[in-house]
Every structure is written in structure tokens, then in C-alpha cells.
Coordinates of C-alpha atoms in Angstrom, one line a residue:
X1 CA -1.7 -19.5 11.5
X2 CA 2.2 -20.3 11.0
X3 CA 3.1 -23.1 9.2
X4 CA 6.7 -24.3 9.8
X5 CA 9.0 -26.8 8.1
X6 CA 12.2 -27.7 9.6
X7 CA 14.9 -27.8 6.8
X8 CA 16.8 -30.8 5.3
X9 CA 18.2 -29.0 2.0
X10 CA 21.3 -29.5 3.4
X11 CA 20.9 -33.5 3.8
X12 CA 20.2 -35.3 6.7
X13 CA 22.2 -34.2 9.6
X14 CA 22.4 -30.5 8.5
X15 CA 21.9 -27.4 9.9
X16 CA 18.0 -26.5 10.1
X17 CA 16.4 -22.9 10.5
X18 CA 13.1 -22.2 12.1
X19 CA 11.5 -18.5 11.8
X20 CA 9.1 -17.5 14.7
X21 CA 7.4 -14.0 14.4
X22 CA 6.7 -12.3 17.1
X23 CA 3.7 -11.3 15.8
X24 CA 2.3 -12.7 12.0
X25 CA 0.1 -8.9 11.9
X26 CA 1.5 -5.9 10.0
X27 CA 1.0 -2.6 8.3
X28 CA 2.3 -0.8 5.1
X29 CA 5.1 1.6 7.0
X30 CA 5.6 -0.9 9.7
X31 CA 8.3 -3.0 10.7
X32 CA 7.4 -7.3 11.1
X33 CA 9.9 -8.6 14.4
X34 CA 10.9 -12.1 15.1
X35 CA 14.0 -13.6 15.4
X36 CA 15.6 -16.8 13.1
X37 CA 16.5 -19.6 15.1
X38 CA 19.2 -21.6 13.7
X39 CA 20.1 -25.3 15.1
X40 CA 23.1 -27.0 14.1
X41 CA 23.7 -30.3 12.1
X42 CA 26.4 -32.9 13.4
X43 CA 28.9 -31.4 11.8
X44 CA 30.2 -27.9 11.9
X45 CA 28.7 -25.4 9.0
X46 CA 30.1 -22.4 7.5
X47 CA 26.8 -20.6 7.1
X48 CA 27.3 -17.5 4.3
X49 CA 24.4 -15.7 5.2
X50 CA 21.3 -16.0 6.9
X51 CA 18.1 -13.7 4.3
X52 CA 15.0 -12.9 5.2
X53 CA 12.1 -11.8 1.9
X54 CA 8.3 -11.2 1.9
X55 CA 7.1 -13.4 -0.6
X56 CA 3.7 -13.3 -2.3
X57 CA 1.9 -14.4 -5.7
X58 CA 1.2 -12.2 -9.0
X59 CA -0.6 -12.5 -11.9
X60 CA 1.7 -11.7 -15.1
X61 CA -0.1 -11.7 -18.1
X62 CA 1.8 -12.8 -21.5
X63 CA 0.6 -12.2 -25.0
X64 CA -1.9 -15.1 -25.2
X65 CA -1.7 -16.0 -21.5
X66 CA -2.1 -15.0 -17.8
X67 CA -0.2 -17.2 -15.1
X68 CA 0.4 -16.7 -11.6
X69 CA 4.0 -16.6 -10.0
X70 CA 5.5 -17.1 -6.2
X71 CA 7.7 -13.2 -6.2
X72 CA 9.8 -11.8 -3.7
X73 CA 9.8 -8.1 -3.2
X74 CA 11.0 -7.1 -0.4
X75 CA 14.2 -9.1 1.2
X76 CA 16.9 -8.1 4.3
X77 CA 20.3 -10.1 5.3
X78 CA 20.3 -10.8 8.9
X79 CA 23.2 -11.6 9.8
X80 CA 26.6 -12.6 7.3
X81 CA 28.9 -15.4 7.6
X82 CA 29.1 -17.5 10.6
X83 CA 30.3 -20.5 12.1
X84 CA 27.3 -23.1 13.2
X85 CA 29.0 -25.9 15.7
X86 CA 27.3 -29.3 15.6
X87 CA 24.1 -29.1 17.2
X88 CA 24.5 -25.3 18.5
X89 CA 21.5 -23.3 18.9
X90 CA 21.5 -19.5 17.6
X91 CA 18.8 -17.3 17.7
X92 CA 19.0 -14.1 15.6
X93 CA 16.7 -11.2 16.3
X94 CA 15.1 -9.0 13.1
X95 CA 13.4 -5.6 13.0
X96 CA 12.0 -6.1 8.8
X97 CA 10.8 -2.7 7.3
X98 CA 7.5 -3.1 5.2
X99 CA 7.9 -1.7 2.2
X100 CA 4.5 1.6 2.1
X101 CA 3.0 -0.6 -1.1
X102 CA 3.0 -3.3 0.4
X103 CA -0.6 -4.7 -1.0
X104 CA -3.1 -5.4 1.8
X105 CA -4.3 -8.9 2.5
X106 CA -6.4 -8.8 5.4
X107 CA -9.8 -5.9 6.1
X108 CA -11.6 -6.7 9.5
X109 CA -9.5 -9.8 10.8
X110 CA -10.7 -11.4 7.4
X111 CA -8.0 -12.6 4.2
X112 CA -9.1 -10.9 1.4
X113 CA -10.0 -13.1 -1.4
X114 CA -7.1 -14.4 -3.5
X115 CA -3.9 -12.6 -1.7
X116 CA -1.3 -14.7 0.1
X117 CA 2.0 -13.6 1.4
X118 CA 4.6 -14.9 3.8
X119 CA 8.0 -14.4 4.9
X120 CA 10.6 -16.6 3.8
X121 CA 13.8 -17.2 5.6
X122 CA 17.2 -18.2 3.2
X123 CA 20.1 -20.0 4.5
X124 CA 23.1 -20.3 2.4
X125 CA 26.1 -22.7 2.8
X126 CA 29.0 -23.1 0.4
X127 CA 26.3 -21.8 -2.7
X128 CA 23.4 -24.5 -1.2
X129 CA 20.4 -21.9 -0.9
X130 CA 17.3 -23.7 1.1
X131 CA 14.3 -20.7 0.7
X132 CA 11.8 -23.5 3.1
X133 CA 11.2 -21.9 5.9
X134 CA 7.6 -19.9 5.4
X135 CA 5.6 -17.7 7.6
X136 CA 1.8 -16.5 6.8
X137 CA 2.2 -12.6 6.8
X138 CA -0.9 -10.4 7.6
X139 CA -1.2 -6.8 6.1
X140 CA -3.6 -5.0 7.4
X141 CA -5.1 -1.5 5.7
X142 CA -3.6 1.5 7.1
X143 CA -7.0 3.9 8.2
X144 CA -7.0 5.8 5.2
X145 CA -7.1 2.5 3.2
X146 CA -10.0 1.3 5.7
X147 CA -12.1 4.6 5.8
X148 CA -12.3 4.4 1.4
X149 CA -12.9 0.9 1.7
X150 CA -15.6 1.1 4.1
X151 CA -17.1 3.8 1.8
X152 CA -17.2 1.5 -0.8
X153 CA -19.2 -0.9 1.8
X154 CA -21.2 2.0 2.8
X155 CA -22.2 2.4 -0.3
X156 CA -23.5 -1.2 -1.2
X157 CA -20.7 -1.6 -3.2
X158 CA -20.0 -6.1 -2.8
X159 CA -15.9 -7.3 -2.7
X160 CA -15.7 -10.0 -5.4
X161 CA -11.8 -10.8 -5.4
X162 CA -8.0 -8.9 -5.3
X163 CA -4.7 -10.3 -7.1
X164 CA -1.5 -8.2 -7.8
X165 CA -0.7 -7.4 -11.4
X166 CA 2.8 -7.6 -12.6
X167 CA 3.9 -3.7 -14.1
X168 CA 3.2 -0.3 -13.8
X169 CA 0.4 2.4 -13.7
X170 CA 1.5 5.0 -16.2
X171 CA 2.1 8.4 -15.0
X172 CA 2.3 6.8 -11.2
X173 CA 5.4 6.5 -9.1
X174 CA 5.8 3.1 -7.9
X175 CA 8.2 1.2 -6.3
X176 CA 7.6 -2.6 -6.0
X177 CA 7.2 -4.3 -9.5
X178 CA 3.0 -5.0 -9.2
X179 CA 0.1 -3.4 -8.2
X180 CA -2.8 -4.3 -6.4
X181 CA -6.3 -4.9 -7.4
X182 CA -9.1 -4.9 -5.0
X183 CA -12.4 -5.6 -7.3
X184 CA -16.2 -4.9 -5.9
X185 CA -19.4 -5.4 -8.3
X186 CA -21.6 -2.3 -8.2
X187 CA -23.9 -1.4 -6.2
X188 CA -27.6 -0.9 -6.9
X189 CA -27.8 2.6 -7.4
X190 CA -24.1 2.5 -9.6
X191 CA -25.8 -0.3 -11.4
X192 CA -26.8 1.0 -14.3
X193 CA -23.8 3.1 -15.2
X194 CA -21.2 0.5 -13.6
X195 CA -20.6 -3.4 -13.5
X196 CA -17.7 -3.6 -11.6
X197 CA -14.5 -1.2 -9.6
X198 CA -11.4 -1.7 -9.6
X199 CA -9.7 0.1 -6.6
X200 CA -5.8 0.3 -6.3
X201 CA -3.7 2.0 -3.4
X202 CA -0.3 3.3 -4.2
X203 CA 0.8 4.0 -0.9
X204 CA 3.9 6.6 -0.2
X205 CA 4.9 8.2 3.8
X206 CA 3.1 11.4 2.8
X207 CA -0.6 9.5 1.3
X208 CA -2.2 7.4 -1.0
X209 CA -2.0 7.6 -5.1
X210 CA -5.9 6.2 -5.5
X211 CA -6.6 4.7 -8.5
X212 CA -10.3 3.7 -9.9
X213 CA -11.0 1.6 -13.0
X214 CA -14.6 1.3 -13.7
X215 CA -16.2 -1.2 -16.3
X216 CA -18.7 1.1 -17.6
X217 CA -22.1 -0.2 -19.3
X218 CA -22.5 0.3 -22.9
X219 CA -25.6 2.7 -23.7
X220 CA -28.0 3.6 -26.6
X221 CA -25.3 5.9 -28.4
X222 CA -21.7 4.2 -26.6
X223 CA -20.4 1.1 -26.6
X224 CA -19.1 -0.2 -22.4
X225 CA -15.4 0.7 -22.1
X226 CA -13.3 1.2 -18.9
X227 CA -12.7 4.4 -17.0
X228 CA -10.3 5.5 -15.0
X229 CA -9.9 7.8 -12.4
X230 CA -6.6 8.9 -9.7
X231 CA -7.0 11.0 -6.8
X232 CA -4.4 11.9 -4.1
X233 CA -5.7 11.9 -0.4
X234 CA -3.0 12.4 2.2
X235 CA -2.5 10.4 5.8
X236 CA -4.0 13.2 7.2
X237 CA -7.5 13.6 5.7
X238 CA -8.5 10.5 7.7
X239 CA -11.0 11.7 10.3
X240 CA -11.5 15.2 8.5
X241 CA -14.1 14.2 6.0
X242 CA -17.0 12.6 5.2
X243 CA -16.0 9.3 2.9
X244 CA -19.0 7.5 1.6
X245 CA -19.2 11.4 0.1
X246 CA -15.7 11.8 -0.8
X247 CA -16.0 8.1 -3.0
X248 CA -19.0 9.0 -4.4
X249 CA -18.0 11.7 -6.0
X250 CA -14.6 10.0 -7.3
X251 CA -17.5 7.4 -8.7
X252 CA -19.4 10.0 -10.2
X253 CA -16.2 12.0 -11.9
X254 CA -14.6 9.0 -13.1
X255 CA -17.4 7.4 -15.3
X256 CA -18.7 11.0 -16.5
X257 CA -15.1 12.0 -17.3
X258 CA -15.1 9.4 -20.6
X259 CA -17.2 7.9 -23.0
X260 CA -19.2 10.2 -24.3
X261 CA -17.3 10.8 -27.3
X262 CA -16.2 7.4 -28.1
X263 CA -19.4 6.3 -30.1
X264 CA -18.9 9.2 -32.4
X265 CA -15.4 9.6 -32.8
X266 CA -14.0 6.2 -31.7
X267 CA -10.3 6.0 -30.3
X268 CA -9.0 7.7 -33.6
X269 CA -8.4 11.1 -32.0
X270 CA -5.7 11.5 -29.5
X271 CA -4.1 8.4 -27.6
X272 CA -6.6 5.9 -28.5
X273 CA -9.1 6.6 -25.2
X274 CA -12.0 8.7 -25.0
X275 CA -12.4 11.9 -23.6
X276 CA -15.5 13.9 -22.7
X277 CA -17.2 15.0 -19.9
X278 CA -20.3 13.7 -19.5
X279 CA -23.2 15.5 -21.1
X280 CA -21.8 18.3 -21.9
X281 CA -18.9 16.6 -23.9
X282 CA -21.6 14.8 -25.8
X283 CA -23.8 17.6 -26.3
X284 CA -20.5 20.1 -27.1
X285 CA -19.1 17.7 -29.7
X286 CA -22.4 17.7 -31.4
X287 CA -22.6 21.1 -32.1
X288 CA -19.1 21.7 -33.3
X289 CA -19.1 19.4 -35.4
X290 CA -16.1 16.5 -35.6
X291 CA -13.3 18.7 -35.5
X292 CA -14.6 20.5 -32.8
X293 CA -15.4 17.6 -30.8
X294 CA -11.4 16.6 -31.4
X295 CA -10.7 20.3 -29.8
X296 CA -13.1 20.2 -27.2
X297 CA -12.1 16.5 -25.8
X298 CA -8.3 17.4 -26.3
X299 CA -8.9 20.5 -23.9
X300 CA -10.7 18.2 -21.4
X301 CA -8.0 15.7 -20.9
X302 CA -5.3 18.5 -20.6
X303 CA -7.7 19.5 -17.4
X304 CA -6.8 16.7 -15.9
X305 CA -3.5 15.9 -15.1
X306 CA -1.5 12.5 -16.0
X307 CA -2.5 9.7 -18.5
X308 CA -5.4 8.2 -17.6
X309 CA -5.2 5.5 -20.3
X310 CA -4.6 2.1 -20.4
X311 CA -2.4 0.5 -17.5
X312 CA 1.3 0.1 -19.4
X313 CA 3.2 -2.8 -18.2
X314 CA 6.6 -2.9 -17.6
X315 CA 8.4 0.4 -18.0

């Protein structure tokens, strides 16, 4: 579960820093403990400060090009400058805060496909940083997370992958630099109005921002497009209702709310994404004509609160 590497950044006969958790298993909203456990070199060390930072990997896409990167998000000094004698052994406890957005990387004891993250310990002498020292981190969903995701189980829906995107969801509040992305393929009875979900938790003391990104299938009259849909559940609402329900009707709102006016009208009107409600949208822009189409999905969106368009990226 932990792996370890006793440092040498500092040459042979340096200082070396070994990180034990006392337990690798966490929650957004919790704390991680452990203590750093410095041994001395053979000669004494002026150590500037000893760092501790969760660490994990994020997609960032470019113009032409999508990469993943090592990022540090989250990071706590331990202890400032101290004197290290030859071959002295120091042990430094730590209480580390998890940040609530943390993104989750384990459901039901089991990693979730494609996250990683680890703390990494830092110990700098005289401007010599060694970052080495790396423990395997386990997030597990807080029970609101686990009761939506379980829904989505519930409701046949299959887990396919999850990576953290670089930037921001317009119109959310956010505070780590990324986003996560939990992706399931559809389930039979979605199937022929969905290929795949994307599910993101924006996690806050009070709830959870949720945020659904459905690839919708092209029909006889619309071309397939994504749609997106946010709800707000709080901490609380955990045991008071009925999930499986609860997601199927986020499901349901999210890929009527769009699309229906995109084959006539394309993305000219507005912000460049459809609006529409379902049939009706259809069957209302049809009988007023274009410009009445225009009015009618202009006062739709303003129903619904926020930007639901395309994920920005860095603002």
C-alpha cells in the first residue's frame, strides 16, 4: 500500500526523511495524521523547513494537445528551521486538513479507474528541495457522494474511467484548480437517448454542487450534442430520499432541457448552446415561427439558473 524511498538528494551521507501515515484512508473534510520522521546525515544539517503536499495527476488540455501532469494542490509546513545533529532521529507529528474537493479515488475499498494521489513530504536545506518521499493517499466518497453513485449503479448505469481536468466549471465556485470527472456508459433503458455521463462533485462544508454532462444521441431531426445539468443537494438529504429516483430525474431533466432546438436554429441564437425543453420546446418553436422559437428558448434558459454551457477553462 505505502511505497517509501529513503532520500539521498542531499548526497550520500545526508539527512534522509521517511513519512509514515497513520492511516493511508481519508475523506473530503477530513484531516490525514502521521508523523515525518527525519534521520540525520554524518554531519550536522540546517534544515529550512520540513512541507508536506497532496499530490495527484491532471489532464490539461492545450490547443492541439491533451497531456497529463504530477500537481500539488493542497500543501502544509510542518515544522520551520531546525538543527538536524549527525545521525539524530526526529519524529514530527501532522494533523493535514483535506481540502472538501478533494476528488475521490477509491468507491467500495476499490481505486477508481485512472486517479492516483499521494502525499509528498519536502525537505529543504540551504535552497536543496528533495520532493521523494511519497505516500499512496485513499479518498473515499463522503455518503452523499456514495448514495448518487450507487444510484447510478442502481440504475445499470457501468463506470468506464475518472481523470481531473485542469480549469473551471463556469458559474461554479471552486477552489482547487481541476475538476473531477467520473464517466459511466448508459444504461439500457438511458440507451437510446444517452451514450455516456459525466458526473462531477464540487464539494463545499454545507453540500455538493452536482454537475451532469450527458453525450446525447443524435435523432431524426437533431444532431448528438452534450447536455448539462447542476443540482445542489445538501449533507443532509443523505438518508431522506429515495436516490435511484432523485438521479433519474436529474437524467431525465438534463437531456430534455436541450436539443430540441438545435437542428432548426443551430447555435446562432444566444450563447452558442441550445435551449428547449423537450417536446414542447420543439413543438413551441414550430408554431411561432423562428423568431419565436429565439423568444421561447431565451425564456427557458433564464428558468434555469447559471450557464449551463460549455466548461470554460481557466478563469
Amino acid at each position: 500500500m505505502v511505497f517509501k524511498k529513503m532520500l539521498s538528494a542531499f548526497g550520500v551521507g545526508g539527512p534522509s526523511v521517511d513519512t509514515v501515515l497513520t492511516n493511508p484512508n481519508t475523506r473530503p473534510g477530513l484531516t490525514l495524521d502521521g508523523q515525518v520522521n527525519l534521520i540525520g546525515g554524518d554531519a550536522e544539517a540546517a534544515i529550512e523547513q520540513v512541507v508536506i503536499g497532496l499530490v495527484t495527476r491532471v489532464e490539461v488540455e492545450g490547443h492541439d494537445t491533451e497531456y497529463a501532469g504530477t500537481m500539488e494542490f493542497h500543501r502544509m509546513a510542518v515544522s520551520g528551521p531546525l538543527q538536524l545533529a549527525p545521525k539524530q532521529q526526529l519524529s514530527i507529528p501532522f494533523q493535514l486538513p483535506v481540502p472538501w474537493e478533494t476528488p475521490i479515488t477509491d468507491v467500495y475499498g476499490q481505486r477508481l479507474h485512472g486517479m492516483t494521489m499521494g502525499l509528498r513530504t519536502e525537505l529543504a536545506i540551504a535552497r536543496a528541495v528533495d520532493k521523494s518521499d511519497l505516500d499512496q493517499v485513499a479518498v473515499h466518497p463522503l455518503p452523499v457522494h456514495e448514495r448518487i453513485l450507487e444510484a447510478f449503479q442502481r440504475l445499470g448505469f457501468r463506470f468506464k474511467h475518472a481523470d481531473l481536468e485542469r480549469g473551471h466549471i463556469r458559474g461554479v465556485q471552486q477552489t482547487l484548480p481541476f475538476y473531477q470527472e467520473i464517466e459511466f456508459f448508459a444504461s439500457p433503458q438511458y440507451a437510446s437517448t444517452i451514450r455516456e455521463v459525466e458526473l462531477t462533485f464540487v464539494t463545499s462544508q454545507r453540500g455538493v454542487e452536482v454537475i451532469l454532462e450527458c453525450d446525447k444521441r443524435g435523432g431524426f431531426l437533431s444532431a448528438g450534442h452534450d447536455a448539462f445539468g447542476r443540482y445542489q443537494v445538501s449533507h443532509t438529504d443523505v438518508d431522506r430520499v429515495d436516490w435511484a429516483q432523485v438521479v433519474d430525474g436529474w437524467l431525465r431533466e438534463t437531456t430534455s432541457r436541450y436539443g430540441s432546438l438545435r437542428s432548426q436554429y443551430g447555435p446562432s441564437h444566444g450563447h452558442g448552446h441550445s435551449r428547449g425543453h423537450g417536446m414542447g420546446g420543439m413543438v413551441a418553436g414550430a408554431a411561432l415561427g423562428v423568431a419565436g422559437g429565439m423568444v421561447a428558448g431565451e425564456m427557458i434558459e433564464d428558468a434555469f439558473e447559471g450557464d449551463f454551457g460549455d466548461f470554460g477553462g481557466d478563469e
